[in-house]
Amino acid sequence: MEQNMQFELNLEVETFDLIKTLECGQCFRWNKVGQDNSYIGVIKDRVLKVKQVDNMLYVCSSNYDNLENVVKEYFDLCSDYTKFENKLKKYDQHLKTALSYSSGTHILNQPLFEMIISYIISANNNIPRIKKSVEQIAKKVGKKIQFEGKEYYLFPTVDEAKKLIMDDLLECGTGFRARYLLKDIANLDDKTLKAIYAMDTQEAYKFLINMQGIGPKVADCILLFAKHKMEVFPVDTWIKRVMEKIYYGKNTDLKIIRKQAMERFGSLAGLAQQHLFINVRDGNI
DNA sequence: GTCCAGGGAATCA
DNA sequence: TGATTCCATGGA
């Protein structure tokens, strides 16, 4: 216990697995530090250091304003994941098996603008490179934060991001996605982001898909991870592979997989998708 | 050298 | 609508 004295906020958690939640590819700004399974990440307006031991979550931060609420909101600690998982287990034997490995994975509540930019970068890319690009963008135009003697950078606001020129985005390794980012950032502002927040799922989907560099999969990821729309089912190469293997057979159209999965898993499709993703990525399926 | 990465746009028919 | 092809870049 003594090693946890440095953590200022202690929260009791249930059906929550910090590492699975942070390592399942939904977020790009967390890194493992040290040997004790602590993670440091930049979220919204602050840096967090977190660590889980059994049912306790230990947190410290660069900013203690409203910390408990910020942490509970970000990690979605107030939703009943025990109930969610029980429902998923009843739907399907494959999910039941998957959940025995990935139980406690939460869907985070992440900022809309950060998700839009991050998932445009994710197209035909891999997670380490996505993380690197997002980090470099934050370093170029995001606000600098000091935490435990080191420097961190918040993800930029829209106005801060408007300072980025094409060469900046190319230097950040975004490649062919740079021109999409440039155009979308120019067309976005706080008012538009608020409007997207207020839209229902279908309306937001239509709006997002009309932006440059956003297709069905990226739009679904933004809806799931920024707007917490658990009824969407993002279909990437991994998910296509696993869905074909356990349900539909090879060469099934992406649209069919998406539609049938949303019908199969209903209001919890997005959570089901995360569990399937983790299990296929880790070689369990 | 080749293949792949949490896809999408452009261009065809 | 549906099928192909191209897109930057780095690691395996």
PDB file of C-alpha atoms in Angstrom, chain A residues 47-212:
ATOM      1  CA  VAL A  47      -2.238  14.805 -17.319  1.00  0.00           C
ATOM      2  CA  LEU A  48      -3.269  11.741 -15.335  1.00  0.00           C
ATOM      3  CA  LYS A  49      -1.277   8.956 -13.766  1.00  0.00           C
ATOM      4  CA  VAL A  50      -3.396   5.918 -12.966  1.00  0.00           C
ATOM      5  CA  LYS A  51      -2.923   2.476 -11.543  1.00  0.00           C
ATOM      6  CA  GLN A  52      -5.315  -0.307 -10.672  1.00  0.00           C
ATOM      7  CA  VAL A  53      -4.879  -2.863  -7.902  1.00  0.00           C
ATOM      8  CA  ASP A  54      -7.825  -5.248  -7.656  1.00  0.00           C
ATOM      9  CA  ASN A  55     -10.940  -3.131  -7.184  1.00  0.00           C
ATOM     10  CA  MET A  56      -9.086   0.092  -6.420  1.00  0.00           C
ATOM     11  CA  LEU A  57      -8.175   2.732  -8.956  1.00  0.00           C
ATOM     12  CA  TYR A  58      -5.431   5.123  -7.884  1.00  0.00           C
ATOM     13  CA  VAL A  59      -5.154   8.472  -9.629  1.00  0.00           C
ATOM     14  CA  CYS A  60      -2.935  11.507  -9.499  1.00  0.00           C
ATOM     15  CA  SER A  61      -3.034  14.469 -11.827  1.00  0.00           C
ATOM     16  CA  SER A  62      -1.480  17.715 -12.955  1.00  0.00           C
ATOM     17  CA  ASN A  63      -4.805  19.356 -12.110  1.00  0.00           C
ATOM     18  CA  TYR A  64      -7.072  18.524  -9.197  1.00  0.00           C
ATOM     19  CA  ASP A  65     -10.051  20.682 -10.249  1.00  0.00           C
ATOM     20  CA  ASN A  66     -13.109  18.458 -10.212  1.00  0.00           C
ATOM     21  CA  LEU A  67     -10.782  15.465 -10.562  1.00  0.00           C
ATOM     22  CA  GLU A  68     -13.119  12.769  -9.295  1.00  0.00           C
ATOM     23  CA  ASN A  69     -15.867  13.719 -11.729  1.00  0.00           C
ATOM     24  CA  VAL A  70     -13.440  14.070 -14.629  1.00  0.00           C
ATOM     25  CA  VAL A  71     -12.014  10.605 -13.964  1.00  0.00           C
ATOM     26  CA  LYS A  72     -15.412   8.974 -13.520  1.00  0.00           C
ATOM     27  CA  GLU A  73     -16.687  10.544 -16.714  1.00  0.00           C
ATOM     28  CA  TYR A  74     -13.582   9.715 -18.798  1.00  0.00           C
ATOM     29  CA  PHE A  75     -13.413   6.072 -17.727  1.00  0.00           C
ATOM     30  CA  ASP A  76     -17.220   5.715 -17.739  1.00  0.00           C
ATOM     31  CA  LEU A  77     -17.179   4.478 -14.150  1.00  0.00           C
ATOM     32  CA  CYS A  78     -20.828   5.272 -13.446  1.00  0.00           C
ATOM     33  CA  SER A  79     -22.307   2.938 -16.060  1.00  0.00           C
ATOM     34  CA  ASP A  80     -23.269  -0.586 -15.029  1.00  0.00           C
ATOM     35  CA  TYR A  81     -20.847  -2.768 -17.002  1.00  0.00           C
ATOM     36  CA  THR A  82     -21.794  -5.825 -14.946  1.00  0.00           C
ATOM     37  CA  LYS A  83     -25.259  -5.531 -16.436  1.00  0.00           C
ATOM     38  CA  PHE A  84     -23.878  -4.838 -19.931  1.00  0.00           C
ATOM     39  CA  GLU A  85     -21.629  -7.885 -19.859  1.00  0.00           C
ATOM     40  CA  ASN A  86     -24.345 -10.178 -18.548  1.00  0.00           C
ATOM     41  CA  LYS A  87     -26.548  -9.076 -21.412  1.00  0.00           C
ATOM     42  CA  LEU A  88     -23.795  -9.705 -23.983  1.00  0.00           C
ATOM     43  CA  LYS A  89     -23.080 -13.156 -22.577  1.00  0.00           C
ATOM     44  CA  LYS A  90     -26.703 -14.130 -23.091  1.00  0.00           C
ATOM     45  CA  TYR A  91     -26.692 -12.934 -26.699  1.00  0.00           C
ATOM     46  CA  ASP A  92     -24.003 -15.162 -27.926  1.00  0.00           C
ATOM     47  CA  GLN A  93     -21.616 -17.997 -27.054  1.00  0.00           C
ATOM     48  CA  HIS A  94     -18.688 -16.330 -28.852  1.00  0.00           C
ATOM     49  CA  LEU A  95     -19.155 -13.193 -26.761  1.00  0.00           C
ATOM     50  CA  LYS A  96     -19.358 -15.273 -23.615  1.00  0.00           C
ATOM     51  CA  THR A  97     -15.975 -16.811 -24.387  1.00  0.00           C
ATOM     52  CA  ALA A  98     -14.515 -13.446 -25.359  1.00  0.00           C
ATOM     53  CA  LEU A  99     -15.750 -11.801 -22.177  1.00  0.00           C
ATOM     54  CA  SER A 100     -14.010 -14.359 -19.992  1.00  0.00           C
ATOM     55  CA  TYR A 101     -10.790 -12.787 -21.289  1.00  0.00           C
ATOM     56  CA  SER A 102     -11.678  -9.114 -21.717  1.00  0.00           C
ATOM     57  CA  SER A 103     -14.197  -8.472 -18.944  1.00  0.00           C
ATOM     58  CA  GLY A 104     -13.929  -4.972 -17.504  1.00  0.00           C
ATOM     59  CA  THR A 105     -13.135  -3.203 -20.759  1.00  0.00           C
ATOM     60  CA  HIS A 106     -14.906   0.152 -20.734  1.00  0.00           C
ATOM     61  CA  ILE A 107     -15.760   2.498 -23.593  1.00  0.00           C
ATOM     62  CA  LEU A 108     -14.063   5.794 -22.754  1.00  0.00           C
ATOM     63  CA  ASN A 109     -15.634   9.232 -23.089  1.00  0.00           C
ATOM     64  CA  GLN A 110     -13.104  11.132 -25.192  1.00  0.00           C
ATOM     65  CA  PRO A 111     -13.236  14.648 -26.697  1.00  0.00           C
ATOM     66  CA  LEU A 112     -14.938  14.932 -30.083  1.00  0.00           C
ATOM     67  CA  PHE A 113     -12.310  17.002 -31.873  1.00  0.00           C
ATOM     68  CA  GLU A 114      -9.493  14.732 -30.709  1.00  0.00           C
ATOM     69  CA  MET A 115     -11.387  11.660 -31.907  1.00  0.00           C
ATOM     70  CA  ILE A 116     -12.120  13.222 -35.313  1.00  0.00           C
ATOM     71  CA  ILE A 117      -8.459  14.018 -35.922  1.00  0.00           C
ATOM     72  CA  SER A 118      -7.118  10.787 -34.417  1.00  0.00           C
ATOM     73  CA  TYR A 119      -9.408   8.519 -36.411  1.00  0.00           C
ATOM     74  CA  ILE A 120      -8.805  10.327 -39.694  1.00  0.00           C
ATOM     75  CA  ILE A 121      -5.132   9.563 -39.054  1.00  0.00           C
ATOM     76  CA  SER A 122      -6.027   5.933 -38.283  1.00  0.00           C
ATOM     77  CA  ALA A 123      -7.102   5.170 -41.864  1.00  0.00           C
ATOM     78  CA  ASN A 124      -4.896   2.448 -43.359  1.00  0.00           C
ATOM     79  CA  ASN A 125      -2.429   2.989 -40.519  1.00  0.00           C
ATOM     80  CA  ASN A 126      -1.202   1.139 -37.460  1.00  0.00           C
ATOM     81  CA  ILE A 127      -1.603   1.994 -33.786  1.00  0.00           C
ATOM     82  CA  PRO A 128       2.030   2.897 -32.946  1.00  0.00           C
ATOM     83  CA  ARG A 129       2.165   5.289 -35.907  1.00  0.00           C
ATOM     84  CA  ILE A 130      -1.224   6.803 -35.065  1.00  0.00           C
ATOM     85  CA  LYS A 131       0.000   7.448 -31.515  1.00  0.00           C
ATOM     86  CA  LYS A 132       3.167   9.033 -32.811  1.00  0.00           C
ATOM     87  CA  SER A 133       1.329  11.382 -35.174  1.00  0.00           C
ATOM     88  CA  VAL A 134      -1.199  12.459 -32.533  1.00  0.00           C
ATOM     89  CA  GLU A 135       1.605  13.091 -30.067  1.00  0.00           C
ATOM     90  CA  GLN A 136       3.530  15.220 -32.558  1.00  0.00           C
ATOM     91  CA  ILE A 137       0.470  17.290 -33.415  1.00  0.00           C
ATOM     92  CA  ALA A 138      -0.104  17.967 -29.709  1.00  0.00           C
ATOM     93  CA  LYS A 139       3.525  18.965 -29.314  1.00  0.00           C
ATOM     94  CA  LYS A 140       3.343  21.403 -32.234  1.00  0.00           C
ATOM     95  CA  VAL A 141       0.260  23.386 -31.219  1.00  0.00           C
ATOM     96  CA  GLY A 142      -1.084  22.001 -27.922  1.00  0.00           C
ATOM     97  CA  LYS A 143      -0.704  23.650 -24.523  1.00  0.00           C
ATOM     98  CA  LYS A 144       2.333  22.541 -22.536  1.00  0.00           C
ATOM     99  CA  ILE A 145       1.694  20.977 -19.103  1.00  0.00           C
ATOM    100  CA  GLN A 146       4.271  20.156 -16.442  1.00  0.00           C
ATOM    101  CA  PHE A 147       3.755  16.953 -14.513  1.00  0.00           C
ATOM    102  CA  GLU A 148       6.209  15.223 -12.182  1.00  0.00           C
ATOM    103  CA  GLY A 149       9.115  17.106 -13.720  1.00  0.00           C
ATOM    104  CA  LYS A 150       8.280  16.264 -17.311  1.00  0.00           C
ATOM    105  CA  GLU A 151       6.560  18.112 -20.145  1.00  0.00           C
ATOM    106  CA  TYR A 152       3.307  16.972 -21.703  1.00  0.00           C
ATOM    107  CA  TYR A 153       1.078  18.556 -24.342  1.00  0.00           C
ATOM    108  CA  LEU A 154      -2.696  18.768 -24.362  1.00  0.00           C
ATOM    109  CA  PHE A 155      -4.471  17.845 -27.550  1.00  0.00           C
ATOM    110  CA  PRO A 156      -5.054  21.177 -29.347  1.00  0.00           C
ATOM    111  CA  THR A 157      -8.341  23.032 -29.476  1.00  0.00           C
ATOM    112  CA  VAL A 158      -9.784  23.674 -32.937  1.00  0.00           C
ATOM    113  CA  ASP A 159      -8.398  27.198 -32.918  1.00  0.00           C
ATOM    114  CA  GLU A 160      -4.940  25.957 -31.964  1.00  0.00           C
ATOM    115  CA  ALA A 161      -5.122  23.316 -34.683  1.00  0.00           C
ATOM    116  CA  LYS A 162      -5.880  25.979 -37.283  1.00  0.00           C
ATOM    117  CA  LYS A 163      -2.248  27.114 -36.901  1.00  0.00           C
ATOM    118  CA  LEU A 164      -1.106  23.860 -38.512  1.00  0.00           C
ATOM    119  CA  ILE A 165       0.009  24.113 -42.122  1.00  0.00           C
ATOM    120  CA  MET A 166       0.490  21.288 -44.611  1.00  0.00           C
ATOM    121  CA  ASP A 167       4.192  20.926 -43.843  1.00  0.00           C
ATOM    122  CA  ASP A 168       3.455  20.589 -40.117  1.00  0.00           C
ATOM    123  CA  LEU A 169       1.020  17.767 -40.744  1.00  0.00           C
ATOM    124  CA  LEU A 170       3.452  16.014 -43.071  1.00  0.00           C
ATOM    125  CA  GLU A 171       6.213  16.342 -40.474  1.00  0.00           C
ATOM    126  CA  CYS A 172       3.856  14.616 -38.045  1.00  0.00           C
ATOM    127  CA  GLY A 173       3.822  11.604 -40.346  1.00  0.00           C
ATOM    128  CA  THR A 174       0.184  11.868 -41.399  1.00  0.00           C
ATOM    129  CA  GLY A 175       1.078  11.259 -45.055  1.00  0.00           C
ATOM    130  CA  PHE A 176      -1.769  11.311 -47.569  1.00  0.00           C
ATOM    131  CA  ARG A 177      -4.192  12.142 -44.730  1.00  0.00           C
ATOM    132  CA  ALA A 178      -2.645  15.599 -44.276  1.00  0.00           C
ATOM    133  CA  ARG A 179      -4.814  17.281 -46.906  1.00  0.00           C
ATOM    134  CA  TYR A 180      -7.955  15.776 -45.360  1.00  0.00           C
ATOM    135  CA  LEU A 181      -6.953  17.062 -41.930  1.00  0.00           C
ATOM    136  CA  LEU A 182      -6.144  20.508 -43.264  1.00  0.00           C
ATOM    137  CA  LYS A 183      -9.513  20.866 -44.988  1.00  0.00           C
ATOM    138  CA  ASP A 184     -11.541  19.495 -42.068  1.00  0.00           C
ATOM    139  CA  ILE A 185      -9.785  21.653 -39.481  1.00  0.00           C
ATOM    140  CA  ALA A 186     -10.438  24.730 -41.651  1.00  0.00           C
ATOM    141  CA  ASN A 187     -14.135  23.838 -41.833  1.00  0.00           C
ATOM    142  CA  LEU A 188     -14.577  23.098 -38.114  1.00  0.00           C
ATOM    143  CA  ASP A 189     -15.119  25.445 -35.187  1.00  0.00           C
ATOM    144  CA  ASP A 190     -16.452  25.168 -31.637  1.00  0.00           C
ATOM    145  CA  LYS A 191     -19.983  25.925 -32.753  1.00  0.00           C
ATOM    146  CA  THR A 192     -19.954  23.087 -35.295  1.00  0.00           C
ATOM    147  CA  LEU A 193     -18.508  20.662 -32.744  1.00  0.00           C
ATOM    148  CA  LYS A 194     -21.263  21.543 -30.282  1.00  0.00           C
ATOM    149  CA  ALA A 195     -23.797  20.973 -33.026  1.00  0.00           C
ATOM    150  CA  ILE A 196     -22.347  17.509 -33.736  1.00  0.00           C
ATOM    151  CA  TYR A 197     -22.519  16.697 -30.021  1.00  0.00           C
ATOM    152  CA  ALA A 198     -26.197  17.590 -30.047  1.00  0.00           C
ATOM    153  CA  MET A 199     -27.079  15.487 -33.096  1.00  0.00           C
ATOM    154  CA  ASP A 200     -28.586  12.027 -32.841  1.00  0.00           C
ATOM    155  CA  THR A 201     -26.617   9.051 -34.165  1.00  0.00           C
ATOM    156  CA  GLN A 202     -27.888   9.037 -37.748  1.00  0.00           C
ATOM    157  CA  GLU A 203     -27.640  12.774 -38.199  1.00  0.00           C
ATOM    158  CA  ALA A 204     -24.099  12.856 -36.796  1.00  0.00           C
ATOM    159  CA  TYR A 205     -23.097   9.904 -38.976  1.00  0.00           C
ATOM    160  CA  LYS A 206     -24.280  11.661 -42.110  1.00  0.00           C
ATOM    161  CA  PHE A 207     -22.502  14.854 -41.142  1.00  0.00           C
ATOM    162  CA  LEU A 208     -19.210  13.115 -40.308  1.00  0.00           C
ATOM    163  CA  ILE A 209     -19.154  10.969 -43.421  1.00  0.00           C
ATOM    164  CA  ASN A 210     -19.365  14.088 -45.581  1.00  0.00           C
ATOM    165  CA  MET A 211     -16.078  15.328 -44.123  1.00  0.00           C
ATOM    166  CA  GLN A 212     -12.788  14.584 -45.880  1.00  0.00           C
TER     167      GLN A 212
END
